């Protein structure tokens, strides 16, 4: 997987998930890997970028809002969300943005 997602020409959408972890690591790595694998198979998924430090930042890119809505409601993703609320995150925020322009090398 590339470190920078190869997204199409805008417009498209970005889900920006920022988080602060708890000390509980039990099952987190496996679940995170599974979520990336599962998301990449969802209709409308365009790519993902992940940075981890004191604050984790995951940006996933989607073709449309309906695809994001369906991903949020995916049964396995719902279980990951429940476990995140219960034991893995002390705080988090999800934001959805429309990408209207991008540029770079």
PDB file of C-alpha atoms in Angstrom:
ATOM      1  CA  UNK A   1       0.000   0.000   0.000  1.00  0.00           C
ATOM      2  CA  UNK A   2       1.302   3.430  -0.961  1.00  0.00           C
ATOM      3  CA  UNK A   3       1.758   5.977   1.826  1.00  0.00           C
ATOM      4  CA  UNK A   4      -0.180   8.579  -0.192  1.00  0.00           C
ATOM      5  CA  UNK A   5      -3.477   7.502  -1.727  1.00  0.00           C
ATOM      6  CA  UNK A   6      -3.752   7.746  -5.494  1.00  0.00           C
ATOM      7  CA  UNK A   7      -7.127   9.474  -5.714  1.00  0.00           C
ATOM      8  CA  UNK A   8      -9.027  10.374  -8.886  1.00  0.00           C
ATOM      9  CA  UNK A   9      -9.759  13.842 -10.161  1.00  0.00           C
ATOM     10  CA  UNK A  10     -12.032  15.690  -7.682  1.00  0.00           C
ATOM     11  CA  UNK A  11     -14.688  15.956  -6.502  1.00  0.00           C
ATOM     12  CA  UNK A  12     -14.652  13.099  -4.009  1.00  0.00           C
ATOM     13  CA  UNK A  13     -14.988  12.823  -0.237  1.00  0.00           C
ATOM     14  CA  UNK A  14     -12.579  12.390   2.661  1.00  0.00           C
ATOM     15  CA  UNK A  15     -13.410  10.896   6.045  1.00  0.00           C
ATOM     16  CA  UNK A  16     -10.882  12.234   8.546  1.00  0.00           C
ATOM     17  CA  UNK A  17     -10.692  10.159  11.715  1.00  0.00           C
ATOM     18  CA  UNK A  18      -8.504  11.574  14.492  1.00  0.00           C
ATOM     19  CA  UNK A  19      -8.049   9.651  17.703  1.00  0.00           C
ATOM     20  CA  UNK A  20      -6.206   9.345  20.959  1.00  0.00           C
ATOM     21  CA  UNK A  21      -5.642   5.784  22.124  1.00  0.00           C
ATOM     22  CA  UNK A  22      -5.981   4.208  25.536  1.00  0.00           C
ATOM     23  CA  UNK A  23      -3.354   1.837  26.920  1.00  0.00           C
ATOM     24  CA  UNK A  24      -5.472  -1.191  25.933  1.00  0.00           C
ATOM     25  CA  UNK A  25      -3.947  -2.776  22.816  1.00  0.00           C
ATOM     26  CA  UNK A  26      -5.778  -6.106  23.028  1.00  0.00           C
ATOM     27  CA  UNK A  27      -6.917  -6.930  19.509  1.00  0.00           C
ATOM     28  CA  UNK A  28      -6.447  -3.397  18.183  1.00  0.00           C
ATOM     29  CA  UNK A  29      -3.761  -4.114  15.576  1.00  0.00           C
ATOM     30  CA  UNK A  30      -5.640  -7.033  14.102  1.00  0.00           C
ATOM     31  CA  UNK A  31      -8.881  -5.068  13.963  1.00  0.00           C
ATOM     32  CA  UNK A  32      -7.193  -2.043  12.370  1.00  0.00           C
ATOM     33  CA  UNK A  33      -5.649  -4.253   9.688  1.00  0.00           C
ATOM     34  CA  UNK A  34      -9.004  -5.933   9.051  1.00  0.00           C
ATOM     35  CA  UNK A  35     -10.808  -2.592   8.752  1.00  0.00           C
ATOM     36  CA  UNK A  36      -8.366  -1.349   6.089  1.00  0.00           C
ATOM     37  CA  UNK A  37      -8.734  -4.640   4.227  1.00  0.00           C
ATOM     38  CA  UNK A  38     -12.523  -4.562   4.469  1.00  0.00           C
ATOM     39  CA  UNK A  39     -12.879  -0.862   3.587  1.00  0.00           C
ATOM     40  CA  UNK A  40     -10.737  -1.336   0.482  1.00  0.00           C
ATOM     41  CA  UNK A  41     -13.312  -3.833  -0.824  1.00  0.00           C
ATOM     42  CA  UNK A  42     -16.302  -1.516  -0.331  1.00  0.00           C
ATOM     43  CA  UNK A  43     -17.967   0.132  -3.343  1.00  0.00           C
ATOM     44  CA  UNK A  44     -16.869   3.757  -3.590  1.00  0.00           C
ATOM     45  CA  UNK A  45     -13.600   3.312  -1.661  1.00  0.00           C
ATOM     46  CA  UNK A  46     -10.760   5.277  -3.283  1.00  0.00           C
ATOM     47  CA  UNK A  47      -7.826   5.000  -0.861  1.00  0.00           C
ATOM     48  CA  UNK A  48      -6.517   5.549   2.651  1.00  0.00           C
ATOM     49  CA  UNK A  49      -3.691   7.352   4.447  1.00  0.00           C
ATOM     50  CA  UNK A  50      -2.699   6.609   8.043  1.00  0.00           C
ATOM     51  CA  UNK A  51      -0.397   8.475  10.434  1.00  0.00           C
ATOM     52  CA  UNK A  52       0.181   7.363  14.015  1.00  0.00           C
ATOM     53  CA  UNK A  53       1.818   9.343  16.778  1.00  0.00           C
ATOM     54  CA  UNK A  54       0.389  10.948  19.918  1.00  0.00           C
ATOM     55  CA  UNK A  55      -2.717  11.544  17.824  1.00  0.00           C
ATOM     56  CA  UNK A  56      -3.708   8.999  15.201  1.00  0.00           C
ATOM     57  CA  UNK A  57      -4.989  10.327  11.892  1.00  0.00           C
ATOM     58  CA  UNK A  58      -6.649   8.150   9.290  1.00  0.00           C
ATOM     59  CA  UNK A  59      -8.025   9.688   6.111  1.00  0.00           C
ATOM     60  CA  UNK A  60     -10.116   7.477   3.874  1.00  0.00           C
ATOM     61  CA  UNK A  61     -11.301   8.661   0.470  1.00  0.00           C
ATOM     62  CA  UNK A  62     -14.676   7.842  -1.043  1.00  0.00           C
ATOM     63  CA  UNK A  63     -16.463   8.533  -4.309  1.00  0.00           C
ATOM     64  CA  UNK A  64     -19.728   9.680  -2.704  1.00  0.00           C
ATOM     65  CA  UNK A  65     -21.602  10.187   0.552  1.00  0.00           C
ATOM     66  CA  UNK A  66     -23.748   7.072   0.069  1.00  0.00           C
ATOM     67  CA  UNK A  67     -20.603   4.894   0.044  1.00  0.00           C
ATOM     68  CA  UNK A  68     -19.483   6.474   3.323  1.00  0.00           C
ATOM     69  CA  UNK A  69     -22.917   5.869   4.846  1.00  0.00           C
ATOM     70  CA  UNK A  70     -22.830   2.198   3.820  1.00  0.00           C
ATOM     71  CA  UNK A  71     -19.300   1.766   5.197  1.00  0.00           C
ATOM     72  CA  UNK A  72     -20.319   3.273   8.542  1.00  0.00           C
ATOM     73  CA  UNK A  73     -23.208   0.760   8.704  1.00  0.00           C
ATOM     74  CA  UNK A  74     -21.106  -2.302   7.738  1.00  0.00           C
ATOM     75  CA  UNK A  75     -21.579  -5.013  10.409  1.00  0.00           C
ATOM     76  CA  UNK A  76     -17.863  -5.648  11.022  1.00  0.00           C
ATOM     77  CA  UNK A  77     -17.168  -1.908  11.050  1.00  0.00           C
ATOM     78  CA  UNK A  78     -19.959  -1.426  13.605  1.00  0.00           C
ATOM     79  CA  UNK A  79     -18.250  -3.980  15.866  1.00  0.00           C
ATOM     80  CA  UNK A  80     -14.913  -2.152  15.480  1.00  0.00           C
ATOM     81  CA  UNK A  81     -16.659   1.113  16.360  1.00  0.00           C
ATOM     82  CA  UNK A  82     -18.196  -0.476  19.475  1.00  0.00           C
ATOM     83  CA  UNK A  83     -14.818  -1.806  20.638  1.00  0.00           C
ATOM     84  CA  UNK A  84     -13.185   1.541  19.882  1.00  0.00           C
ATOM     85  CA  UNK A  85     -15.706   3.352  22.070  1.00  0.00           C
ATOM     86  CA  UNK A  86     -15.448   0.705  24.778  1.00  0.00           C
ATOM     87  CA  UNK A  87     -11.698   0.160  25.075  1.00  0.00           C
ATOM     88  CA  UNK A  88      -9.339   1.523  22.393  1.00  0.00           C
ATOM     89  CA  UNK A  89      -9.987   5.282  22.224  1.00  0.00           C
ATOM     90  CA  UNK A  90      -9.982   7.836  25.013  1.00  0.00           C
ATOM     91  CA  UNK A  91     -11.205  10.413  22.479  1.00  0.00           C
ATOM     92  CA  UNK A  92     -11.856  10.597  18.752  1.00  0.00           C
ATOM     93  CA  UNK A  93     -13.510  12.708  16.085  1.00  0.00           C
ATOM     94  CA  UNK A  94     -14.705  11.809  12.591  1.00  0.00           C
ATOM     95  CA  UNK A  95     -15.148  14.520   9.986  1.00  0.00           C
ATOM     96  CA  UNK A  96     -16.416  14.261   6.416  1.00  0.00           C
ATOM     97  CA  UNK A  97     -15.184  16.734   3.822  1.00  0.00           C
ATOM     98  CA  UNK A  98     -15.734  17.198   0.115  1.00  0.00           C
ATOM     99  CA  UNK A  99     -12.461  17.425  -1.777  1.00  0.00           C
ATOM    100  CA  UNK A 100     -12.905  19.982  -4.522  1.00  0.00           C
ATOM    101  CA  UNK A 101      -9.278  20.383  -5.543  1.00  0.00           C
ATOM    102  CA  UNK A 102      -6.029  18.524  -5.062  1.00  0.00           C
ATOM    103  CA  UNK A 103      -2.496  18.869  -6.373  1.00  0.00           C
ATOM    104  CA  UNK A 104       0.942  17.469  -5.712  1.00  0.00           C
ATOM    105  CA  UNK A 105       3.760  15.398  -7.136  1.00  0.00           C
TER     106      UNK A 105
END
